[in-house]
Amino acid sequence: MSAKLKWLLPIAGAALMALTSVAIAKDITLSFYYPIAVGGPIPKIIDGYVADFEKENPGITIKAIYAGTYQDTLVKALTAFKSGEPPDVAVLLSTDMFTLIDEDAIAPFDDLLKTDADKAWAKSFYPAFMANSQTGGKIWGIPFQRSTIVMYWNKDAFKAAGLDPDKAPDTWDELVANGKKLVQREASGNVSQWAIEIPSSGFPYWLFQGLTTANDVQLMNAAGTQTAFDKPGVTGALQFWVDLNKKDSIHPPGVIEWGTTPKDFFEKKTAMIWTTTGNLTNVRKNAPFPFGVAMLPAHQGRGSPTGGGNFYFFKKMSDDERAAAFKFVKWMTTPERAADWGIQTGYVAVRPDAWDTDAMKKYVADFPAAAVARDQLKYAVAELSTHDNQRVTKALNDGIQAALTGTKTPEQAMKDAQAEAVRILRSYQ
Amino acid sequence: MMHGPEPAALVSVAATPPPRLQFSAQIHGWLLLLPAAVLLVTFTHYPAVATIIDSFFSTPKGRRAAVFVGADNYQAMLGDPVFWRALGNNIVYAASVIPLTIALSLAMAIWVNGKIAGRPFLRLSFFTPTVLPMIAVANIWLFFYAPGYGLLDQMLGLFGIPAHNWLGSQSTALLCLIAVAVWKDAGFFMIFYLAALQQMSPQLAEAAAIEGAGRWYVFRRITFPLLMPTTLFVLINAIINSFRLIDHIVVMTQGGPDNTTALLLFYIYEVGFKFWDTAYAATLTVVLLALLAIVALGQFLILDRRIHYQ
């Protein structure tokens, strides 16, 4: 290159950069995978949010793709990732964090948090929800559609049993004592109404955590490399669950189907059920009797695991795309939107200030049960999540079901589950 | 074999020039085979071969690429109690579903082939389960089996039999799934038997009746042997279905309680797409492939000879 032209280079370079950055800022398209796990017109709500966001942020297009259940969405996102075309943003289970990290599929949010406002935003969520969203000192997920377990009770059944219809059992002892009054037996010995159902099909570990947390034990460490399934507190919690049927006869035998549990409640086959806050709207619409919503009963302590989905950023995004995706996630989690999302779906609004918005205040005043989940968050713990998560979880699920169906004692079941978990996790130590 | 050596065939043809006609007939033949061959290779043969190769490698994870591990995956499989459980379950499942489905479909076909009132309605009602998607069927049956207020318990309650947690106890869960599978498939196979029965000449039965043969004798010595080609077809399909259809498990039990209802393909799905252990899933798939191949070979080599085709 001749010396004469050399001075032109920086100018040309700058012009080119300006041009390309303008060009990129003009048309960023992000793909966004999301699952549906509760009833209601979720795609319509999401599409509405996306349209509003695009209107406020010209130049960014969000391709929102409904991808099925959580499991379907994970399968689609990971297979797309393995074939080299991952989605940019996805809502996936908070418990899939370690799986996604191990697959080297997602990027942490930390380097995006440059301004004080951004740092404050990252701290604005309930700590209970963040427990499943960070590991190794990094934030990998942003809470979006999150839930906890609560107890629903039939006020008519309580009244008929001579109990205070406005007060749910607050401890394990009260649960058993009240339960014995609530069970109704026919002359033949056939039970026409059980006191309580804790579902145990599919993902019993989640409901089991409602018992272990109350028994003041944690199932795993924060790094997701160790489990404690054979601790006495865990075995004791499982023994309590088994005894609800075997000893106290207030809980039906065997494994209880998750999907039909609300129906059992509506049909008055059981006076109390444990299920997700996500069922709140369903119960409100379909229960033919007055019902109450309560925190899970306490024992040594109190608490419930959290559940539900987080926003994740997949790798392979350019810096501009990441900036746009970050903008989108921040927009989706403002207090107003978190409140609106919670009201429309039954999920727990993910940040405390969402509950101070006018819309949410009005909703809670109308329907106080909605606030129970929020109040329980103080006591909430992270949902079971480890490396090779689904495999470790299955070991625990199998153990719980073996104990509930009576093929193993709780001690034996938890000892086996722990041995299997240790075997699976040995390569992560 | 069939689709591999296309260029080689052309070369050999060119080396010893045959009559023009034969050459173009060869090309013609290959061209006719090509679309089917391409589809088969892409979606059946290549995946099968790739699965066998993958089963000798480790699962790639993140930045760790797959490495050759020899028979490690197979060794791990032999020591995996869930695999043996799933295999055992699948054998029990197949051994119950297949004969029950065939017997029921044959009985239904003979019944609706006779001259009875409301025949079209009966045929329709037998066939309906086939038309419904398995996912929908499983969701309906989930409530049939619901303890206490489910259809099954309500019916048994009339006879004073107490409520039972059908899907939630280890002794009955697999039986419940077997019942759904039989109910779902029997109507479909009935159609084939019905078609075969209507092809059959009524003279045979009439001649036998004149000779004084009873109805059971006619069925055993005439009808059933003549239905053998249909039975073989139904048998193959029933076997394939018993290893292939797992939608109802996903909806109704997810393999529980404690793997009582885990079938082989369900376990493969779990390992492949929940645990993301693709290499081990490939290993399990090889077992399934081998199992089906053995069954198919047995059917074609042994049964085929004993069947009378018209």
XYZ file of C-alpha atoms in Angstrom:
739
model
C 0.000 0.000 0.000
C 1.353 3.420 -0.883
C 2.171 5.815 1.948
C -0.144 8.348 0.377
C -3.200 6.321 1.119
C -2.218 5.194 4.589
C -3.966 8.085 6.332
C -7.181 6.986 4.743
C -7.195 3.650 6.498
C -8.394 4.619 9.985
C -11.098 6.781 8.514
C -12.261 4.046 6.204
C -12.099 1.583 9.064
C -14.120 3.826 11.356
C -16.677 4.455 8.644
C -16.943 0.760 7.991
C -17.380 0.000 11.667
C -20.027 2.656 12.029
C -21.807 1.268 9.015
C -21.725 -2.337 10.176
C -22.759 -1.503 13.723
C -25.672 0.483 12.391
C -26.478 -2.374 10.081
C -26.333 -4.909 12.926
C -28.311 -2.734 15.316
C -30.937 -2.439 12.605
C -31.829 -6.069 12.344
C -31.114 -8.343 15.245
C -33.252 -11.423 15.294
C -33.299 -13.584 18.393
C -34.866 -17.001 18.717
C -36.608 -17.626 22.022
C -37.772 -21.130 23.048
C -40.353 -21.428 25.787
C -42.315 -24.328 27.308
C -45.837 -24.567 28.658
C -46.357 -26.381 31.931
C -49.601 -24.898 33.276
C -53.073 -24.275 31.904
C -54.165 -20.984 30.363
C -53.487 -19.095 27.128
C -49.697 -18.921 27.646
C -48.714 -18.459 23.956
C -51.080 -15.509 23.683
C -49.571 -13.842 26.740
C -46.009 -14.426 25.525
C -46.820 -13.177 22.016
C -48.347 -10.061 23.572
C -45.188 -9.400 25.587
C -42.968 -9.962 22.565
C -45.041 -7.589 20.412
C -44.871 -4.885 23.094
C -41.123 -5.351 23.448
C -40.553 -5.110 19.705
C -42.637 -1.951 19.555
C -40.526 -0.317 22.274
C -37.262 -1.608 20.810
C -37.271 -1.175 17.042
C -34.484 -3.136 15.394
C -34.850 -6.190 17.599
C -37.033 -9.035 16.426
C -37.864 -11.872 18.832
C -38.905 -15.147 17.297
C -40.843 -16.726 20.163
C -41.150 -20.473 19.632
C -43.457 -22.596 21.768
C -41.519 -25.830 22.183
C -43.807 -28.157 24.196
C -43.280 -29.305 27.768
C -40.144 -28.472 29.744
C -38.730 -31.834 28.709
C -39.558 -31.243 25.013
C -38.060 -27.775 25.145
C -34.823 -29.049 26.665
C -34.608 -31.817 24.066
C -35.203 -29.354 21.226
C -32.787 -26.750 22.570
C -29.988 -29.243 23.243
C -30.337 -31.108 19.950
C -30.375 -27.752 18.139
C -27.266 -26.819 20.108
C -25.526 -30.076 19.204
C -26.265 -29.547 15.533
C -24.669 -26.102 15.744
C -27.811 -23.930 15.659
C -28.805 -23.304 19.288
C -31.636 -20.960 20.239
C -30.443 -17.610 21.588
C -32.689 -17.422 24.636
C -34.673 -20.233 26.236
C -36.818 -20.773 29.291
C -35.835 -24.129 30.786
C -36.098 -25.749 34.209
C -33.912 -24.127 36.834
C -32.723 -27.635 37.706
C -31.285 -28.111 34.197
C -28.553 -25.583 35.013
C -25.820 -28.158 35.676
C -26.800 -30.210 32.637
C -26.556 -27.127 30.428
C -23.218 -26.110 31.952
C -21.813 -29.615 31.520
C -22.867 -29.581 27.872
C -21.064 -26.233 27.533
C -24.292 -24.880 26.044
C -24.989 -21.734 28.077
C -23.109 -18.567 29.022
C -23.286 -16.819 32.429
C -24.861 -13.391 32.823
C -22.136 -11.838 34.988
C -20.112 -10.060 32.302
C -23.278 -8.321 31.111
C -23.832 -6.697 34.503
C -21.715 -3.596 33.927
C -23.775 -0.688 35.266
C -24.968 -0.293 38.845
C -28.538 -0.507 37.630
C -27.854 -3.886 36.036
C -26.129 -5.147 39.165
C -29.089 -4.016 41.267
C -31.441 -5.766 38.820
C -29.603 -9.048 39.262
C -30.079 -8.727 43.024
C -33.763 -7.835 42.797
C -35.038 -11.434 42.726
C -36.053 -13.558 45.709
C -32.907 -15.281 47.043
C -34.843 -18.569 47.121
C -35.210 -18.400 43.328
C -31.585 -17.390 42.802
C -30.394 -20.436 44.783
C -31.150 -22.573 41.701
C -29.825 -19.971 39.293
C -26.191 -19.598 40.288
C -23.252 -21.863 40.965
C -19.495 -21.412 41.166
C -20.032 -17.698 41.903
C -21.753 -17.065 38.558
C -25.331 -16.344 37.549
C -26.478 -18.790 34.851
C -30.250 -18.317 34.940
C -32.739 -15.500 35.539
C -35.959 -16.499 37.351
C -39.082 -16.207 35.214
C -41.855 -18.771 35.707
C -41.281 -20.061 39.188
C -43.454 -21.871 41.681
C -43.443 -23.623 45.054
C -45.516 -26.349 46.689
C -48.482 -25.339 48.839
C -51.222 -27.231 50.636
C -54.851 -26.831 49.557
C -57.591 -27.787 52.000
C -61.341 -28.299 51.721
C -63.060 -26.025 54.267
C -66.350 -27.946 54.151
C -64.571 -31.181 55.000
C -62.871 -29.493 57.947
C -66.201 -28.177 59.191
C -67.826 -31.591 58.849
C -64.997 -33.138 60.883
C -65.495 -30.612 63.664
C -62.291 -28.703 62.863
C -61.781 -24.969 62.416
C -62.408 -24.529 58.675
C -60.162 -21.466 58.494
C -57.090 -23.029 59.997
C -54.962 -25.578 58.177
C -52.652 -27.891 60.147
C -49.433 -26.010 60.740
C -47.200 -28.846 61.946
C -46.723 -32.521 61.157
C -48.348 -33.456 64.467
C -51.400 -31.325 63.723
C -51.526 -32.797 60.227
C -51.745 -36.326 61.620
C -54.150 -35.385 64.438
C -56.500 -33.464 62.126
C -56.061 -36.099 59.462
C -57.431 -38.838 61.686
C -60.620 -36.807 62.140
C -60.896 -36.101 58.414
C -60.710 -39.702 57.176
C -64.132 -41.152 56.444
C -64.642 -44.908 56.353
C -67.677 -46.814 55.196
C -69.002 -49.706 57.258
C -67.178 -52.101 54.899
C -63.855 -50.482 55.801
C -63.598 -48.845 52.389
C -62.263 -45.285 52.685
C -64.547 -42.745 51.021
C -62.437 -39.730 51.937
C -58.727 -39.608 52.720
C -57.254 -36.777 54.785
C -54.297 -35.947 52.577
C -52.665 -36.793 49.267
C -49.047 -36.042 48.451
C -48.538 -37.013 44.788
C -45.618 -39.333 44.038
C -45.691 -40.166 40.306
C -43.228 -38.695 37.824
C -41.209 -36.398 40.081
C -41.817 -37.479 43.708
C -38.454 -35.980 44.760
C -39.940 -32.481 44.476
C -42.781 -33.109 46.918
C -40.419 -35.143 49.070
C -38.343 -31.994 49.462
C -41.357 -30.406 51.131
C -40.910 -33.071 53.814
C -37.108 -33.078 54.036
C -36.976 -29.283 54.264
C -39.457 -29.403 57.138
C -37.224 -32.046 58.705
C -34.361 -29.544 58.407
C -32.114 -31.438 55.998
C -30.737 -30.512 52.565
C -30.617 -33.135 49.828
C -27.517 -31.795 48.042
C -24.673 -29.285 48.242
C -24.691 -25.994 46.324
C -21.996 -27.176 43.911
C -24.256 -30.022 42.825
C -21.564 -32.654 43.390
C -22.840 -34.376 46.523
C -26.143 -35.733 47.761
C -27.248 -36.675 51.276
C -30.063 -39.136 50.610
C -29.066 -41.505 53.427
C -28.947 -38.915 56.239
C -31.225 -39.761 59.190
C -33.305 -36.616 58.563
C -34.010 -37.710 54.976
C -34.841 -41.273 55.959
C -37.028 -39.882 58.757
C -38.940 -37.697 56.310
C -39.575 -40.693 54.063
C -40.624 -42.774 57.072
C -43.160 -40.040 57.934
C -44.567 -40.136 54.382
C -44.805 -43.954 54.456
C -46.386 -43.842 57.925
C -49.108 -41.459 56.777
C -50.523 -44.564 55.141
C -49.044 -47.519 57.029
C -49.364 -46.250 60.592
C -51.809 -43.342 60.627
C -54.008 -44.489 57.702
C -54.793 -40.950 56.567
C -53.070 -41.104 53.144
C -53.988 -43.546 50.328
C -51.592 -46.442 49.685
C -49.105 -46.704 46.844
C -47.948 -44.093 44.389
C -50.344 -41.149 43.922
C -50.691 -39.852 40.366
C -49.691 -36.182 40.087
C -52.130 -35.452 37.256
C -55.266 -36.725 38.982
C -54.525 -35.262 42.426
C -56.462 -31.995 41.859
C -59.358 -34.078 40.515
C -59.275 -36.264 43.663
C -59.570 -33.027 45.625
C -62.550 -31.766 43.577
C -64.237 -35.185 43.916
C -63.809 -34.967 47.723
C -61.740 -38.142 47.765
C -59.225 -36.262 49.870
C -59.570 -33.276 52.198
C -56.067 -31.879 51.597
C -53.595 -32.023 48.728
C -50.052 -30.851 48.133
C -49.457 -29.449 44.690
C -47.850 -26.531 42.893
C -48.973 -22.923 43.198
C -49.350 -23.207 39.430
C -52.600 -25.111 40.117
C -54.115 -22.155 41.973
C -56.214 -20.944 39.053
C -57.291 -24.510 38.254
C -58.458 -25.159 41.835
C -60.120 -21.767 42.076
C -62.140 -22.516 38.948
C -63.053 -26.135 39.643
C -63.347 -26.728 43.381
C -67.092 -27.034 44.165
C -66.490 -26.042 47.806
C -64.686 -23.237 49.672
C -60.981 -24.016 49.892
C -57.929 -22.585 51.610
C -54.265 -22.399 50.642
C -51.596 -22.866 53.295
C -47.868 -23.208 53.645
C -46.605 -26.759 53.994
C -46.715 -27.889 57.636
C -43.534 -27.490 59.666
C -41.628 -29.987 61.786
C -38.000 -29.300 62.753
C -38.172 -26.372 60.387
C -40.433 -25.123 57.644
C -40.158 -24.849 53.936
C -40.754 -25.970 50.398
C -38.517 -26.321 47.364
C -38.933 -23.835 44.550
C -39.647 -25.084 41.055
C -40.153 -23.847 37.536
C -38.177 -22.193 34.775
C -35.388 -19.674 34.247
C -34.140 -17.657 31.295
C -30.895 -19.032 29.874
C -28.555 -17.530 27.267
C -27.067 -20.029 24.863
C -23.517 -19.625 23.602
C -22.747 -18.632 20.018
C -24.485 -15.237 20.251
C -22.540 -12.200 19.005
C -21.989 -9.325 21.466
C -24.743 -7.300 19.824
C -27.136 -10.214 20.023
C -26.257 -10.775 23.657
C -26.878 -7.108 24.421
C -30.267 -7.303 22.714
C -31.137 -10.560 24.493
C -30.126 -9.005 27.804
C -32.411 -6.065 27.093
C -35.259 -8.495 26.396
C -34.761 -10.485 29.598
C -34.563 -7.316 31.692
C -37.753 -6.102 29.998
C -39.540 -9.392 30.735
C -38.649 -9.241 34.433
C -39.581 -5.686 35.361
C -41.770 -5.510 38.497
C -44.874 -4.667 36.438
C -44.385 -7.530 34.017
C -43.486 -10.019 36.754
C -46.709 -9.028 38.512
C -48.781 -9.316 35.349
C -47.254 -12.707 34.487
C -47.960 -13.963 38.004
C -51.576 -12.797 37.933
C -52.251 -14.257 34.494
C -50.618 -17.639 35.083
C -50.522 -18.404 38.814
C -46.715 -18.450 38.927
C -45.111 -16.670 41.882
C -43.974 -13.174 40.898
C -40.201 -13.524 41.044
C -39.197 -10.257 42.786
C -40.438 -8.595 45.996
C -41.173 -5.232 44.348
C -43.579 -6.898 41.924
C -45.862 -7.443 44.918
C -45.873 -3.672 45.589
C -47.341 -2.833 42.183
C -50.947 -1.635 42.124
C -52.121 -4.502 39.929
C -50.683 -7.106 42.292
C -51.985 -5.363 45.409
C -55.463 -5.367 43.969
C -55.181 -9.041 42.976
C -54.007 -10.114 46.433
C -56.730 -8.059 48.138
C -59.245 -9.966 45.997
C -57.641 -13.357 46.422
C -55.435 -13.543 49.542
C -54.507 -17.175 48.823
C -52.220 -15.890 46.076
C -49.898 -14.377 48.674
C -49.303 -17.634 50.568
C -46.678 -18.760 48.091
C -44.922 -15.398 48.395
C -44.859 -15.606 52.191
C -43.534 -19.141 52.030
C -40.575 -18.006 49.908
C -38.766 -16.912 53.077
C -38.493 -20.578 53.954
C -37.984 -21.914 50.435
C -34.927 -23.908 49.385
C -33.409 -24.813 46.029
C -35.007 -27.681 44.131
C -32.833 -30.799 43.947
C -30.295 -30.203 41.217
C -26.892 -31.778 40.679
C -24.571 -32.630 37.860
C -26.114 -35.378 35.712
C -29.298 -34.119 37.313
C -31.995 -36.312 35.806
C -30.083 -39.498 36.514
C -29.431 -38.599 40.167
C -33.041 -37.490 40.525
C -34.233 -40.798 39.102
C -32.216 -42.706 41.701
C -34.062 -40.774 44.409
C -37.448 -41.102 42.675
C -37.063 -44.877 42.394
C -36.142 -45.088 46.062
C -39.133 -43.004 47.163
C -41.529 -45.078 45.055
C -40.039 -48.335 46.328
C -40.619 -47.194 49.916
C -44.142 -45.932 49.215
C -45.154 -49.177 47.513
C -43.605 -51.165 50.348
C -40.932 -53.100 48.436
C -38.120 -51.482 50.449
C -37.870 -49.944 53.902
C -37.192 -46.190 53.881
C -33.651 -46.849 55.223
C -32.868 -49.397 52.523
C -34.441 -47.275 49.763
C -32.448 -44.180 50.707
C -29.239 -46.166 51.191
C -29.602 -47.582 47.667
C -30.460 -44.174 46.203
C -27.422 -42.604 47.860
C -25.121 -45.379 46.635
C -26.400 -44.879 43.082
C -26.004 -41.085 43.357
C -22.426 -41.448 44.623
C -21.658 -43.734 41.688
C -23.124 -41.273 39.171
C -21.411 -38.232 40.676
C -17.970 -39.763 41.184
C -16.590 -38.177 38.017
C -17.547 -34.683 39.246
C -15.689 -34.863 42.580
C -25.870 -55.317 -1.126
C -28.902 -53.932 -2.811
C -27.987 -50.286 -3.147
C -24.221 -50.200 -2.547
C -22.447 -51.086 -5.755
C -24.170 -48.942 -8.349
C -21.002 -47.515 -9.973
C -19.289 -50.914 -9.858
C -22.195 -52.452 -11.688
C -21.927 -49.810 -14.350
C -18.186 -50.403 -14.739
C -18.569 -54.132 -15.128
C -21.334 -53.588 -17.606
C -19.081 -51.272 -19.574
C -16.136 -53.713 -19.511
C -17.999 -56.515 -21.279
C -20.421 -54.721 -23.563
C -23.791 -56.429 -23.326
C -26.687 -55.823 -25.680
C -27.941 -52.229 -25.500
C -31.338 -53.323 -24.360
C -30.035 -55.129 -21.277
C -27.923 -52.138 -20.313
C -30.779 -49.690 -20.402
C -32.982 -52.172 -18.568
C -30.384 -52.295 -15.802
C -30.279 -48.506 -15.551
C -34.029 -48.449 -15.591
C -34.194 -50.930 -12.762
C -31.739 -49.035 -10.606
C -33.533 -45.776 -11.239
C -36.785 -47.325 -10.119
C -35.143 -48.604 -6.956
C -33.302 -45.368 -6.244
C -35.966 -43.336 -4.380
C -36.833 -46.175 -2.029
C -33.171 -47.068 -1.586
C -32.207 -43.494 -0.737
C -34.980 -43.239 1.840
C -34.142 -46.597 3.370
C -30.432 -45.861 3.584
C -30.916 -42.374 5.018
C -33.558 -43.158 7.596
C -33.060 -46.846 8.394
C -29.726 -48.343 7.447
C -27.436 -45.417 8.130
C -28.929 -44.705 11.613
C -28.732 -48.389 12.498
C -25.070 -48.594 11.508
C -24.289 -45.272 13.227
C -25.977 -46.557 16.399
C -23.789 -49.660 16.425
C -20.665 -47.530 15.935
C -21.730 -45.022 18.633
C -22.221 -47.820 21.131
C -18.451 -48.383 21.156
C -17.666 -44.748 21.944
C -18.126 -42.606 25.059
C -20.762 -39.862 25.222
C -19.392 -36.496 24.046
C -20.027 -33.855 26.708
C -19.298 -30.164 26.306
C -15.702 -29.856 25.209
C -14.927 -33.538 25.792
C -15.169 -35.345 22.465
C -16.245 -38.975 22.165
C -13.448 -41.524 22.556
C -13.351 -45.206 21.680
C -14.147 -47.251 24.788
C -14.511 -50.747 23.352
C -17.157 -52.816 25.094
C -17.344 -50.570 28.190
C -20.903 -49.500 27.447
C -21.974 -53.121 27.079
C -20.291 -54.045 30.325
C -22.032 -51.167 32.106
C -25.310 -52.354 30.613
C -24.894 -55.871 31.971
C -24.431 -54.384 35.441
C -27.381 -51.984 35.140
C -30.346 -53.284 37.172
C -32.784 -50.912 35.461
C -31.876 -52.367 32.062
C -32.631 -55.914 33.247
C -35.839 -54.701 34.833
C -36.915 -52.972 31.604
C -36.006 -56.022 29.528
C -37.904 -58.336 31.864
C -40.910 -56.005 31.893
C -40.859 -55.862 28.113
C -40.839 -59.637 27.804
C -43.785 -59.968 30.204
C -45.548 -57.140 28.388
C -44.994 -58.645 24.923
C -45.859 -62.170 26.067
C -49.205 -60.940 27.402
C -50.158 -58.273 24.886
C -49.445 -60.301 21.739
C -51.548 -63.446 22.386
C -54.321 -61.461 24.071
C -54.556 -58.991 21.199
C -54.572 -61.712 18.572
C -57.162 -63.828 20.375
C -59.412 -60.852 21.046
C -59.171 -59.449 17.525
C -59.934 -62.856 16.024
C -62.910 -63.351 18.325
C -64.252 -59.893 17.510
C -63.775 -60.447 13.779
C -65.662 -63.765 13.850
C -68.424 -62.172 15.876
C -68.970 -59.150 13.635
C -68.636 -61.369 10.545
C -71.790 -63.237 11.538
C -75.288 -62.075 10.844
C -76.269 -60.151 13.936
C -78.350 -57.059 14.554
C -76.439 -53.763 14.783
C -73.430 -55.152 12.975
C -72.145 -51.846 11.526
C -72.418 -50.248 14.937
C -70.474 -53.090 16.561
C -67.752 -52.951 13.919
C -67.443 -49.215 14.400
C -67.242 -49.461 18.170
C -64.553 -52.155 17.958
C -62.546 -50.050 15.553
C -62.860 -46.726 17.413
C -59.947 -47.243 19.848
C -57.620 -47.574 16.850
C -58.555 -44.181 15.485
C -57.875 -42.331 18.730
C -54.333 -41.087 19.326
C -52.499 -43.059 22.018
C -51.781 -39.900 24.055
C -55.501 -39.104 24.255
C -56.337 -42.719 25.042
C -53.772 -42.804 27.851
C -55.166 -39.628 29.374
C -58.659 -41.120 29.355
C -57.487 -44.392 30.882
C -55.610 -42.455 33.544
C -59.013 -41.444 34.891
C -60.515 -44.919 34.339
C -57.873 -46.210 36.736
C -58.185 -43.334 39.236
C -58.624 -44.897 42.676
C -62.070 -44.445 44.208
C -64.011 -42.526 41.577
C -62.456 -44.004 38.415
C -64.636 -46.086 36.075
C -62.943 -49.320 37.056
C -63.330 -48.782 40.797
C -66.912 -47.599 40.392
C -67.786 -50.771 38.510
C -65.989 -53.018 40.993
C -67.602 -51.038 43.817
C -71.010 -52.337 42.668
C -69.817 -55.791 43.682
C -68.465 -54.528 46.979
C -64.823 -54.726 45.914
C -62.819 -51.969 47.679
C -60.991 -49.216 45.799
C -57.519 -49.995 44.558
C -54.627 -47.770 43.476
C -54.243 -49.462 40.090
C -51.371 -47.491 38.598
C -49.739 -46.738 41.933
C -48.984 -50.247 43.143
C -46.267 -52.496 41.819
C -48.511 -55.534 41.481
C -51.045 -53.998 39.089
C -49.340 -51.125 37.209
C -47.948 -53.216 34.339
C -51.214 -55.162 33.987
C -53.065 -51.851 33.582
C -50.769 -50.840 30.726
C -51.177 -54.257 29.096
C -54.958 -53.803 29.166
C -54.690 -50.412 27.460
C -52.430 -51.818 24.742
C -54.753 -54.778 24.053
C -57.801 -52.513 23.946
C -56.016 -50.128 21.593
C -54.697 -52.656 19.074
C -57.348 -55.379 18.982
C -59.722 -53.301 16.853
C -57.014 -52.603 14.303
C -56.099 -56.261 13.855
C -59.773 -57.189 13.758
C -60.030 -55.356 10.437
C -57.424 -57.651 8.876
C -59.099 -60.777 10.200
C -62.463 -59.511 9.030
C -61.111 -58.912 5.530
C -59.596 -62.403 5.460
C -62.811 -63.990 6.710
C -64.834 -62.303 4.003
C -62.458 -63.584 1.334
C -63.024 -67.123 2.516
C -65.399 -69.189 0.450
C -68.517 -70.177 2.433
C -68.592 -73.463 0.467
C -65.824 -74.860 2.627
C -67.829 -74.476 5.799
C -70.983 -75.742 4.084
C -69.199 -78.821 2.769
C -67.805 -79.508 6.229
C -71.263 -79.090 7.749
C -72.650 -81.656 5.320
C -69.925 -84.059 6.444
C -71.151 -83.467 9.984
C -68.313 -81.288 11.308
C -69.064 -79.145 14.362
C -68.427 -75.415 14.480
C -65.346 -75.722 16.647
C -63.964 -78.416 14.300
C -64.554 -76.166 11.293
C -62.781 -73.319 13.007
C -59.836 -75.443 14.117
C -59.337 -77.373 10.878
C -60.511 -74.936 8.198
C -60.948 -71.322 9.253
C -57.898 -70.930 11.471
C -55.398 -72.598 9.074
C -56.723 -70.489 6.212
C -56.241 -67.384 8.361
C -52.586 -68.209 9.030
C -51.123 -65.688 6.547
C -53.184 -62.977 8.261
C -52.113 -64.253 11.658
C -48.465 -64.018 10.633
C -48.960 -60.446 9.482
C -50.806 -59.545 12.680
C -48.205 -61.317 14.787
C -45.341 -59.358 13.252
C -47.160 -56.097 13.776
C -48.138 -56.993 17.332
C -44.545 -57.833 18.205
C -43.265 -54.613 16.691
C -45.933 -52.625 18.540
C -45.082 -54.227 21.840
C -41.554 -52.859 21.561
C -42.403 -49.637 19.785
C -45.426 -48.080 21.494
C -44.603 -46.321 24.750
C -46.777 -43.198 24.606
C -49.115 -44.553 27.262
C -46.211 -45.117 29.639
C -45.071 -41.515 29.304
C -48.577 -40.295 30.109
C -49.678 -42.821 32.705
C -46.740 -43.940 34.862
C -43.433 -42.612 33.522
C -41.978 -46.022 34.198
C -43.001 -45.994 37.859
C -43.568 -47.134 40.538
C -39.863 -47.887 40.905
C -39.403 -48.990 37.252
C -42.251 -51.520 37.382
C -43.585 -50.247 34.063
C -40.321 -49.219 32.379
C -40.153 -50.881 28.949
C -36.987 -51.045 26.880
C -37.804 -48.199 24.506
C -38.985 -45.990 27.360
C -35.690 -46.582 29.127
C -33.804 -45.782 25.924
C -35.674 -42.490 25.680
C -34.895 -41.725 29.298
C -31.191 -42.455 28.919
C -30.933 -40.643 25.595
C -33.004 -37.531 26.125
C -33.217 -37.088 29.883
C -29.784 -38.258 30.966
C -28.205 -37.208 27.632
C -26.038 -40.314 27.772
C -26.292 -40.860 24.023
C -23.613 -43.558 23.856
C -25.360 -45.717 26.437
C -28.693 -45.090 24.711
C -27.074 -46.348 21.490
C -25.915 -49.470 23.335
C -29.438 -50.157 24.552
C -30.769 -49.523 21.060
C -28.419 -52.156 19.651
C -29.986 -54.656 22.060
C -33.460 -53.681 20.899
C -32.389 -53.944 17.253
C -30.841 -57.357 17.803
C -33.924 -58.559 19.640
C -36.267 -57.469 16.848
C -33.959 -58.856 14.177
C -33.923 -62.276 15.854
C -37.704 -62.290 16.172
C -38.171 -61.244 12.547
C -35.713 -63.860 11.289
C -37.430 -66.556 13.304
C -40.781 -65.569 11.919
C -39.733 -65.561 8.312
C -37.548 -68.664 8.439
C -39.609 -70.949 10.642
C -43.209 -69.789 10.633
C -43.303 -68.928 6.954
C -42.711 -72.565 5.971
C -45.589 -73.813 8.023
C -48.109 -71.402 6.613
C -50.304 -72.262 3.716
C -50.664 -69.467 1.167
C -53.355 -69.796 -1.465
